[in-house]
Amino acid sequence: MQRITILGATGSIGVSTLDVLARHPDKYRVYALSAHERVDALAAQCRAFRPQRAVVGSPEAAARLRELLADLAIDVAHGEAALCEIASSPDTDTVMAAIVGAAGLAPTLAAARAGKKILLANKEALVMSGQLFMDAVKEHKATLLPIDSEHNAIFQSLPGNYTSHAGRSPDAAGVAKILLTASGGPFLQRAVETLEHVTPEEACKHPNWSMGRKISVDSATMMNKGLEVIEAHWLFGAPADRIDVVIHPQSVIHSMVSYVDGSVLAQLGNPDMRTPIAHALAYPERIASGVDQLDLTTLAALAFHKPDFDRFPCLALAFDALRAGGTAPALLNAANEVAVQAFLERRIGFRAIDRVVRRVMDENPHGAASSIEAVMAQDARARAAAGRIVHALSA
Ligand code: NAD
Ligand code: MG
């Protein structure tokens, strides 16, 4: 029995994870679940999966959850320390890191330091603290398996057990390029001049994937692909110039690896996150995920083209941050989180997102990412700076 902690159980990835687990009660048991605010949804999950522990965001949410679960023996706690505990407890083997944003960094790192098997959806944690996080994974012999569909596809297209923390390098494996596919999101074809006026509802309407609101907006700006370039850099040890973004609007190929002998290996499937979740849960075995088999004969033509960096300036900003190194990706990530939140709250327009991120990057020096404290301090400075810019724009 694998004992599982799900950080961010009520989110899109959390719900898909529970869907896969429910298909294999003989293999997996839920040890702990967390949610931030959606107490009722978490209570229903607790009734269905009977974890030992549940963690929420505030004392008020914890009190309400205790009331709802009064007849069950589930330990309820709140806050970051409790998240770190359920991620590192000796009673859990595997941690699904599916909190959105920087809030996931501390518990995901706690799981790494406790040597857990980490299923990583929370890309922001890796973007912020790549070297430190990979060092912790290596030092504490944790296992890191990518859930992001592209990175899971790349992992499947690389030689067995290939990760940078396992000491593998692209050159030694004969890898010429990592080809990171991108759907291009809902605004791939839309006239650029009209992007200023798109609404949060339009930005969240992804053509192929159903996801949380933050990553949906990131997909519309293509900041998501930028964060994924940085994620691929850390997971697979590839420099920025060995990672190509390829627009592939159908999202059938989830990413590819191009080798020096001219071979290109790819992973294909229907766009449903239960496939990478099931892959990582069972790795190196395979289990059913509930996803339909891909019917190649019903597919329209598959298209591929180069990304337009003028249409998607966030993608260029992310490459800049990766090349700058140090705490620059933490700056980028924090500014983006603030700007996306402001957009979702209708305080700024869609095109202001890239402007806020650019200004924060231009106006704030980055430093060495020498410790988690240094990264968190950079995150806080970037949030404050982005907040001031948002305020001025929305005044
Ligand atoms: P979501 O918004 O649907 O869910 C987020 C989860 O995090 C919820 O359970 C919420 O309660 C919790 N949460 C939010 N803020 C929190 C905070 N401050 N402290 C503690 N918990 C908090 O998001 P999602 O779409 O499931 O995405 C989760 C992560 O997975 C993101 O990092 C995203 O980039 C990544 N990811 C998602 C998908 C997808 O298909 N949804 C695909 C690839 C990667
Ligand atoms: Mg992805």
Coordinates of C-alpha atoms and ligand atoms in Angstrom, one line a residue:
M1 CA 0.0 0.0 0.0
Q2 CA 1.3 3.4 -1.0
R3 CA 0.2 6.1 1.6
I4 CA -0.5 9.4 -0.1
T5 CA -0.7 13.0 1.0
I6 CA -2.4 15.4 -1.4
L7 CA -1.5 19.0 -1.0
G8 CA -4.3 21.0 -2.7
A9 CA -6.8 18.2 -2.8
T10 CA -9.8 20.4 -3.8
G11 CA -8.1 21.8 -6.9
S12 CA -8.2 20.6 -10.4
I13 CA -5.1 18.3 -10.0
G14 CA -6.2 17.2 -6.5
V15 CA -9.6 16.1 -7.8
S16 CA -8.1 14.2 -10.7
T17 CA -5.6 12.5 -8.4
L18 CA -8.5 11.3 -6.1
D19 CA -10.3 10.0 -9.2
V20 CA -7.3 7.8 -10.1
L21 CA -6.8 6.7 -6.5
A22 CA -10.5 5.6 -6.2
R23 CA -9.9 3.2 -9.1
H24 CA -7.2 1.4 -7.2
P25 CA -8.2 1.0 -3.5
D26 CA -6.0 -2.1 -3.3
K27 CA -2.8 -0.1 -4.1
Y28 CA -3.2 3.4 -2.5
R29 CA -4.5 4.8 0.8
V30 CA -5.0 8.5 1.4
Y31 CA -3.0 9.6 4.5
A32 CA -3.8 13.4 4.4
L33 CA -5.7 16.0 2.3
S34 CA -5.3 19.7 2.3
A35 CA -7.4 22.6 1.0
H36 CA -7.1 26.4 1.5
E37 CA -10.7 27.7 1.7
R38 CA -13.1 25.2 0.2
V39 CA -14.0 23.5 3.5
D40 CA -17.2 21.8 2.3
A41 CA -15.5 20.3 -0.7
L42 CA -12.7 19.0 1.5
A43 CA -15.2 17.6 4.0
A44 CA -16.8 15.6 1.2
Q45 CA -13.4 14.2 0.1
C46 CA -12.6 13.3 3.7
R47 CA -15.9 11.4 4.0
A48 CA -15.1 9.5 0.8
F49 CA -11.4 8.8 1.4
R50 CA -11.1 8.7 5.2
P51 CA -7.6 10.2 5.6
Q52 CA -6.0 10.4 9.0
R53 CA -5.4 14.1 8.7
A54 CA -6.8 17.2 7.0
V55 CA -5.2 20.7 6.8
V56 CA -6.9 24.0 5.8
G57 CA -5.8 27.6 5.5
S58 CA -7.2 29.3 8.7
P59 CA -8.3 28.6 12.2
E60 CA -11.9 29.5 11.2
A61 CA -11.8 27.0 8.3
A62 CA -10.4 24.4 10.7
A63 CA -13.2 24.9 13.2
R64 CA -15.8 24.5 10.5
L65 CA -14.1 21.4 9.1
R66 CA -14.0 19.9 12.7
E67 CA -17.7 20.5 13.0
L68 CA -18.5 18.9 9.6
L69 CA -16.3 15.8 10.5
A70 CA -17.3 15.5 14.1
D71 CA -18.3 11.9 13.7
L72 CA -15.0 10.8 12.1
A73 CA -11.6 10.4 13.7
I74 CA -9.7 12.8 11.4
D75 CA -7.1 15.1 12.9
V76 CA -7.8 18.7 11.6
A77 CA -5.1 21.4 11.6
H78 CA -4.4 24.6 9.7
G79 CA -1.5 26.6 8.4
E80 CA 1.9 26.2 6.7
A81 CA 3.5 24.2 9.6
A82 CA 0.7 21.6 9.4
L83 CA 1.1 21.4 5.6
C84 CA 4.8 20.7 6.1
E85 CA 4.0 18.0 8.7
I86 CA 1.6 16.1 6.4
A87 CA 4.1 16.4 3.6
S88 CA 7.0 14.9 5.7
S89 CA 5.3 12.6 8.2
P90 CA 6.8 9.1 8.5
D91 CA 3.2 7.9 7.9
T92 CA 3.2 9.0 4.3
D93 CA 5.2 7.7 1.3
T94 CA 4.1 9.8 -1.6
V95 CA 3.2 13.5 -1.8
M96 CA 1.1 15.0 -4.6
A97 CA 2.3 18.7 -4.6
A98 CA -0.8 20.4 -6.2
I99 CA -1.0 23.7 -4.3
V100 CA -1.0 26.6 -6.8
G101 CA 1.7 29.2 -6.6
A102 CA 4.5 30.1 -4.1
A103 CA 2.3 28.8 -1.2
G104 CA 3.3 25.3 -2.2
L105 CA 7.1 25.8 -1.8
A106 CA 7.5 25.2 1.9
P107 CA 5.5 21.9 2.1
T108 CA 6.9 20.6 -1.2
L109 CA 10.4 21.3 0.1
A110 CA 9.5 19.6 3.4
A111 CA 8.6 16.5 1.4
A112 CA 11.9 16.6 -0.4
R113 CA 13.8 17.0 2.9
A114 CA 12.0 14.0 4.3
G115 CA 13.0 11.9 1.2
K116 CA 9.5 11.3 -0.1
K117 CA 8.3 10.4 -3.5
I118 CA 7.1 13.7 -4.8
L119 CA 4.6 14.0 -7.7
L120 CA 5.2 17.6 -8.7
A121 CA 2.4 19.6 -10.2
N122 CA 3.2 22.8 -8.3
K123 CA 5.7 24.2 -10.9
E124 CA 6.0 27.6 -9.2
A125 CA 7.9 25.9 -6.3
L126 CA 10.5 24.6 -8.7
V127 CA 10.7 27.9 -10.7
M128 CA 11.3 29.9 -7.6
S129 CA 14.0 27.7 -6.0
G130 CA 15.2 25.3 -8.7
Q131 CA 18.8 24.7 -7.6
L132 CA 17.9 24.6 -3.9
F133 CA 15.0 22.3 -4.5
M134 CA 16.9 19.9 -6.7
D135 CA 19.8 19.9 -4.2
A136 CA 17.3 18.9 -1.4
V137 CA 15.9 16.1 -3.5
K138 CA 19.3 14.8 -4.2
E139 CA 20.7 15.1 -0.7
H140 CA 17.7 13.5 1.0
K141 CA 17.2 10.8 -1.7
A142 CA 13.7 11.9 -2.5
T143 CA 12.1 10.9 -5.8
L144 CA 10.8 13.6 -8.1
L145 CA 8.3 12.7 -10.8
P146 CA 6.8 15.4 -13.0
I147 CA 3.0 15.7 -13.2
D148 CA 2.9 18.7 -15.6
S149 CA 1.8 16.9 -18.8
E150 CA 4.7 18.2 -20.9
H151 CA 7.4 17.2 -18.4
N152 CA 5.8 13.9 -17.8
A153 CA 5.9 13.4 -21.6
I154 CA 9.5 14.4 -21.7
F155 CA 10.3 12.1 -18.8
Q156 CA 8.6 9.2 -20.6
S157 CA 10.6 10.1 -23.8
L158 CA 14.0 10.1 -22.0
P159 CA 15.9 7.0 -21.0
G160 CA 14.6 5.2 -17.8
N161 CA 15.0 7.2 -14.6
Y162 CA 16.4 10.2 -16.3
T163 CA 16.3 13.3 -14.1
S164 CA 19.0 15.9 -13.4
H165 CA 19.0 14.9 -9.7
A166 CA 19.9 11.4 -10.7
G167 CA 23.0 12.9 -12.2
R168 CA 21.9 12.5 -15.8
S169 CA 22.8 15.1 -18.5
P170 CA 21.4 15.8 -21.9
D171 CA 24.8 15.3 -23.6
A172 CA 25.4 11.9 -21.9
A173 CA 22.0 10.7 -23.0
G174 CA 22.4 12.0 -26.6
V175 CA 19.7 14.6 -26.3
A176 CA 19.9 17.3 -28.9
K177 CA 16.7 19.3 -27.8
I178 CA 13.8 19.2 -25.6
L179 CA 10.7 20.1 -27.6
L180 CA 8.1 21.5 -25.2
T181 CA 4.8 21.7 -26.9
A182 CA 2.2 24.4 -26.2
S183 CA -1.4 24.7 -27.2
G184 CA -1.1 28.5 -27.5
G185 CA -4.1 28.9 -25.3
P186 CA -7.4 30.6 -26.1
F187 CA -5.8 33.6 -27.8
L188 CA -3.6 32.0 -30.3
Q189 CA -5.6 33.4 -33.3
R190 CA -7.2 36.4 -31.7
A191 CA -6.2 39.9 -33.1
V192 CA -3.4 41.2 -30.9
E193 CA -5.1 44.7 -30.6
T194 CA -8.1 43.2 -29.0
L195 CA -6.2 41.4 -26.2
E196 CA -6.4 44.5 -24.1
H197 CA -10.1 43.9 -23.6
V198 CA -10.4 40.2 -22.9
T199 CA -12.2 39.2 -19.7
P200 CA -11.1 36.7 -17.0
E201 CA -13.9 34.4 -18.3
E202 CA -12.5 34.4 -21.8
A203 CA -8.9 33.9 -20.6
C204 CA -9.9 30.9 -18.4
K205 CA -11.7 29.1 -21.3
H206 CA -8.8 26.9 -22.4
P207 CA -9.5 25.1 -25.7
N208 CA -8.1 21.7 -24.6
W209 CA -7.6 21.5 -20.8
S210 CA -9.8 22.1 -17.8
M211 CA -7.6 23.6 -15.1
G212 CA -7.5 26.0 -12.1
R213 CA -8.0 29.7 -12.9
K214 CA -4.4 30.8 -12.3
I215 CA -2.8 28.3 -14.6
S216 CA -5.6 29.0 -17.2
V217 CA -4.6 32.7 -17.3
D218 CA -0.9 31.7 -17.4
S219 CA -1.8 29.5 -20.5
A220 CA -3.5 32.5 -22.1
T221 CA -0.4 34.7 -21.7
M222 CA 1.9 31.7 -22.3
M223 CA 3.6 32.6 -19.0
N224 CA 2.7 29.0 -18.2
K225 CA 5.0 27.8 -21.0
G226 CA 7.7 30.1 -19.8
L227 CA 7.4 28.7 -16.3
E228 CA 7.5 25.2 -17.9
V229 CA 10.8 26.1 -19.7
I230 CA 12.3 26.9 -16.3
E231 CA 10.8 23.7 -14.9
A232 CA 12.3 21.6 -17.7
H233 CA 15.7 23.2 -17.2
W234 CA 15.7 22.1 -13.5
L235 CA 14.1 18.7 -14.0
F236 CA 16.2 17.6 -16.9
G237 CA 19.4 19.7 -16.6
A238 CA 19.0 21.3 -20.0
P239 CA 20.2 24.9 -20.7
A240 CA 17.8 27.4 -22.1
D241 CA 19.1 27.1 -25.7
R242 CA 18.4 23.3 -25.7
I243 CA 14.7 23.8 -24.9
D244 CA 12.4 24.8 -27.8
V245 CA 8.8 25.8 -27.5
V246 CA 6.7 24.4 -30.3
I247 CA 3.1 25.5 -30.8
H248 CA 0.8 22.4 -31.3
P249 CA -2.8 23.6 -30.9
Q250 CA -4.3 20.1 -30.7
S251 CA -2.5 19.1 -27.5
V252 CA -2.3 15.4 -28.6
I253 CA 1.5 15.3 -28.5
H254 CA 2.4 16.3 -24.9
S255 CA 6.0 17.0 -25.7
M256 CA 9.0 15.4 -27.4
V257 CA 12.7 14.8 -27.1
S258 CA 15.0 15.1 -30.1
Y259 CA 18.2 13.0 -30.1
V260 CA 21.5 13.6 -31.9
D261 CA 20.9 10.6 -34.2
G262 CA 17.8 12.4 -35.6
S263 CA 15.2 10.4 -33.6
V264 CA 12.4 12.2 -32.1
L265 CA 10.5 10.5 -29.3
A266 CA 7.1 11.7 -28.2
Q267 CA 4.3 10.9 -25.7
L268 CA 0.7 11.2 -27.1
G269 CA -2.6 10.9 -25.4
N270 CA -6.0 12.6 -24.9
P271 CA -5.5 15.8 -22.9
D272 CA -6.5 14.6 -19.4
M273 CA -4.3 15.0 -16.4
R274 CA -5.2 11.6 -15.0
T275 CA -2.7 10.1 -17.5
P276 CA 0.4 11.8 -16.1
I277 CA -1.0 11.4 -12.5
A278 CA -1.5 7.6 -13.0
H279 CA 1.9 7.3 -14.7
A280 CA 3.7 9.0 -11.8
L281 CA 1.8 7.2 -9.1
A282 CA 2.5 3.8 -10.5
Y283 CA 6.0 4.4 -12.0
P284 CA 7.7 2.3 -13.3
E285 CA 4.5 0.2 -13.6
R286 CA 1.3 1.2 -15.4
I287 CA -2.2 1.5 -14.0
A288 CA -5.6 2.4 -15.5
S289 CA -6.4 6.1 -15.2
G290 CA -9.9 6.3 -16.5
V291 CA -8.7 8.2 -19.6
D292 CA -10.0 7.0 -23.0
Q293 CA -7.5 5.4 -25.4
L294 CA -6.4 7.8 -28.1
D295 CA -8.2 7.1 -31.3
L296 CA -5.7 8.2 -34.0
T297 CA -8.1 7.7 -36.8
T298 CA -10.5 10.3 -35.6
L299 CA -7.8 13.0 -35.2
A300 CA -7.7 15.9 -37.5
A301 CA -4.2 16.9 -38.8
L302 CA -1.6 17.7 -36.2
A303 CA -0.1 21.2 -36.6
F304 CA 3.2 22.6 -35.4
H305 CA 4.7 26.1 -35.6
K306 CA 7.0 28.5 -33.9
P307 CA 5.7 30.7 -31.0
D308 CA 5.2 34.5 -31.6
F309 CA 7.1 36.2 -28.9
D310 CA 5.4 39.6 -29.7
R311 CA 2.0 38.1 -29.1
F312 CA 3.2 36.3 -26.0
P313 CA 5.8 38.6 -24.3
C314 CA 5.6 36.6 -21.1
L315 CA 7.3 33.7 -22.8
A316 CA 10.3 35.9 -23.6
L317 CA 10.3 37.3 -20.1
A318 CA 10.6 33.8 -18.7
F319 CA 13.5 32.9 -21.0
D320 CA 15.2 36.1 -19.8
A321 CA 14.7 35.1 -16.2
L322 CA 16.1 31.7 -16.8
R323 CA 19.2 33.1 -18.5
A324 CA 19.6 35.7 -15.7
G325 CA 19.5 32.9 -13.1
G326 CA 19.7 33.5 -9.3
T327 CA 16.5 34.9 -7.9
A328 CA 15.3 36.3 -11.3
P329 CA 12.8 33.4 -11.8
A330 CA 11.5 34.0 -8.3
L331 CA 11.0 37.7 -9.2
L332 CA 9.2 36.7 -12.4
N333 CA 7.0 34.2 -10.6
A334 CA 5.9 36.5 -7.8
A335 CA 5.2 39.4 -10.1
N336 CA 3.2 37.1 -12.3
E337 CA 1.1 35.7 -9.4
V338 CA 0.2 39.3 -8.2
A339 CA -0.6 40.4 -11.8
V340 CA -2.7 37.4 -12.6
Q341 CA -4.7 37.8 -9.3
A342 CA -5.3 41.5 -10.1
F343 CA -6.5 40.5 -13.6
L344 CA -8.8 37.8 -12.2
E345 CA -10.2 40.5 -9.8
R346 CA -10.7 42.9 -12.8
R347 CA -8.3 45.5 -11.4
I348 CA -6.0 45.4 -14.4
G349 CA -6.4 44.4 -18.1
F350 CA -5.0 41.3 -19.7
R351 CA -2.1 43.1 -21.4
A352 CA -1.1 44.7 -18.1
I353 CA 0.0 41.3 -16.9
D354 CA 3.2 41.3 -19.0
R355 CA 3.8 45.0 -18.3
V356 CA 3.7 44.4 -14.6
V357 CA 6.1 41.5 -14.8
R358 CA 8.5 43.4 -17.1
R359 CA 8.6 46.4 -14.8
V360 CA 9.2 44.3 -11.7
M361 CA 12.0 42.5 -13.5
D362 CA 13.5 45.8 -14.8
E363 CA 13.3 47.7 -11.6
N364 CA 14.3 45.1 -9.0
P365 CA 17.8 43.7 -9.0
H366 CA 18.0 39.9 -8.6
G367 CA 20.6 38.3 -6.4
A368 CA 22.0 34.8 -5.7
A369 CA 19.5 32.2 -4.8
S370 CA 21.7 31.1 -1.9
S371 CA 19.0 30.0 0.5
I372 CA 15.3 29.5 0.7
E373 CA 15.2 32.6 2.9
A374 CA 16.9 34.7 0.2
V375 CA 14.3 33.4 -2.3
M376 CA 11.4 34.1 0.0
A377 CA 12.8 37.6 0.6
Q378 CA 13.0 38.2 -3.2
D379 CA 9.4 36.9 -3.5
A380 CA 8.2 39.3 -0.9
R381 CA 10.0 42.3 -2.5
A382 CA 8.6 41.4 -5.9
R383 CA 5.1 41.1 -4.6
A384 CA 5.3 44.5 -2.9
A385 CA 6.7 46.0 -6.1
A386 CA 4.1 44.4 -8.3
G387 CA 1.3 45.4 -5.9
R388 CA 2.4 49.1 -6.2
I389 CA 2.4 48.9 -10.0
V390 CA -1.0 47.2 -10.0
H391 CA -2.3 49.9 -7.7
A392 CA -1.0 52.7 -9.9
L393 CA -2.5 51.0 -13.0
S394 CA -5.9 50.5 -11.5
A395 CA -6.2 53.9 -9.8
Ligands
NAD1 P1 -6.5 24.9 -8.5 O1 -6.6 26.4 -8.3 O2 -7.6 24.2 -9.1 O3 -6.2 24.3 -7.1 C1 -5.3 24.8 -6.2 C2 -5.3 24.0 -4.9 O4 -4.3 24.7 -4.0 C3 -6.6 24.0 -4.1 O5 -6.8 22.8 -3.5 C4 -6.5 25.1 -3.1 O6 -7.2 24.9 -1.9 C5 -5.0 25.1 -2.8 N1 -4.4 26.4 -2.4 C6 -4.6 27.6 -3.1 N2 -4.0 28.6 -2.5 C7 -3.4 28.0 -1.4 C8 -2.6 28.6 -0.3 N3 -2.3 29.9 -0.2 N4 -2.2 27.7 0.6 C9 -2.5 26.4 0.6 N5 -3.2 25.8 -0.4 C10 -3.7 26.7 -1.3 O7 -5.1 24.7 -9.3 P2 -4.7 23.5 -10.2 O8 -5.1 23.8 -11.6 O9 -5.1 22.2 -9.6 O10 -3.1 23.6 -10.2 C11 -2.3 23.2 -9.1 C12 -0.9 23.3 -9.5 O11 -0.7 22.3 -10.5 C13 -0.4 24.6 -10.1 O12 0.9 24.8 -9.7 C14 -0.5 24.4 -11.6 O13 0.5 25.1 -12.3 C15 -0.1 22.9 -11.7 N6 -0.6 22.2 -12.9 C16 -2.0 22.1 -13.1 C17 -2.5 21.5 -14.2 C18 -4.0 21.3 -14.5 O14 -4.4 20.7 -15.4 N7 -4.8 21.9 -13.6 C19 -1.6 21.0 -15.2 C20 -0.2 21.1 -15.0 C21 0.2 21.7 -13.8
MG2 MG 1.7 21.9 -18.6

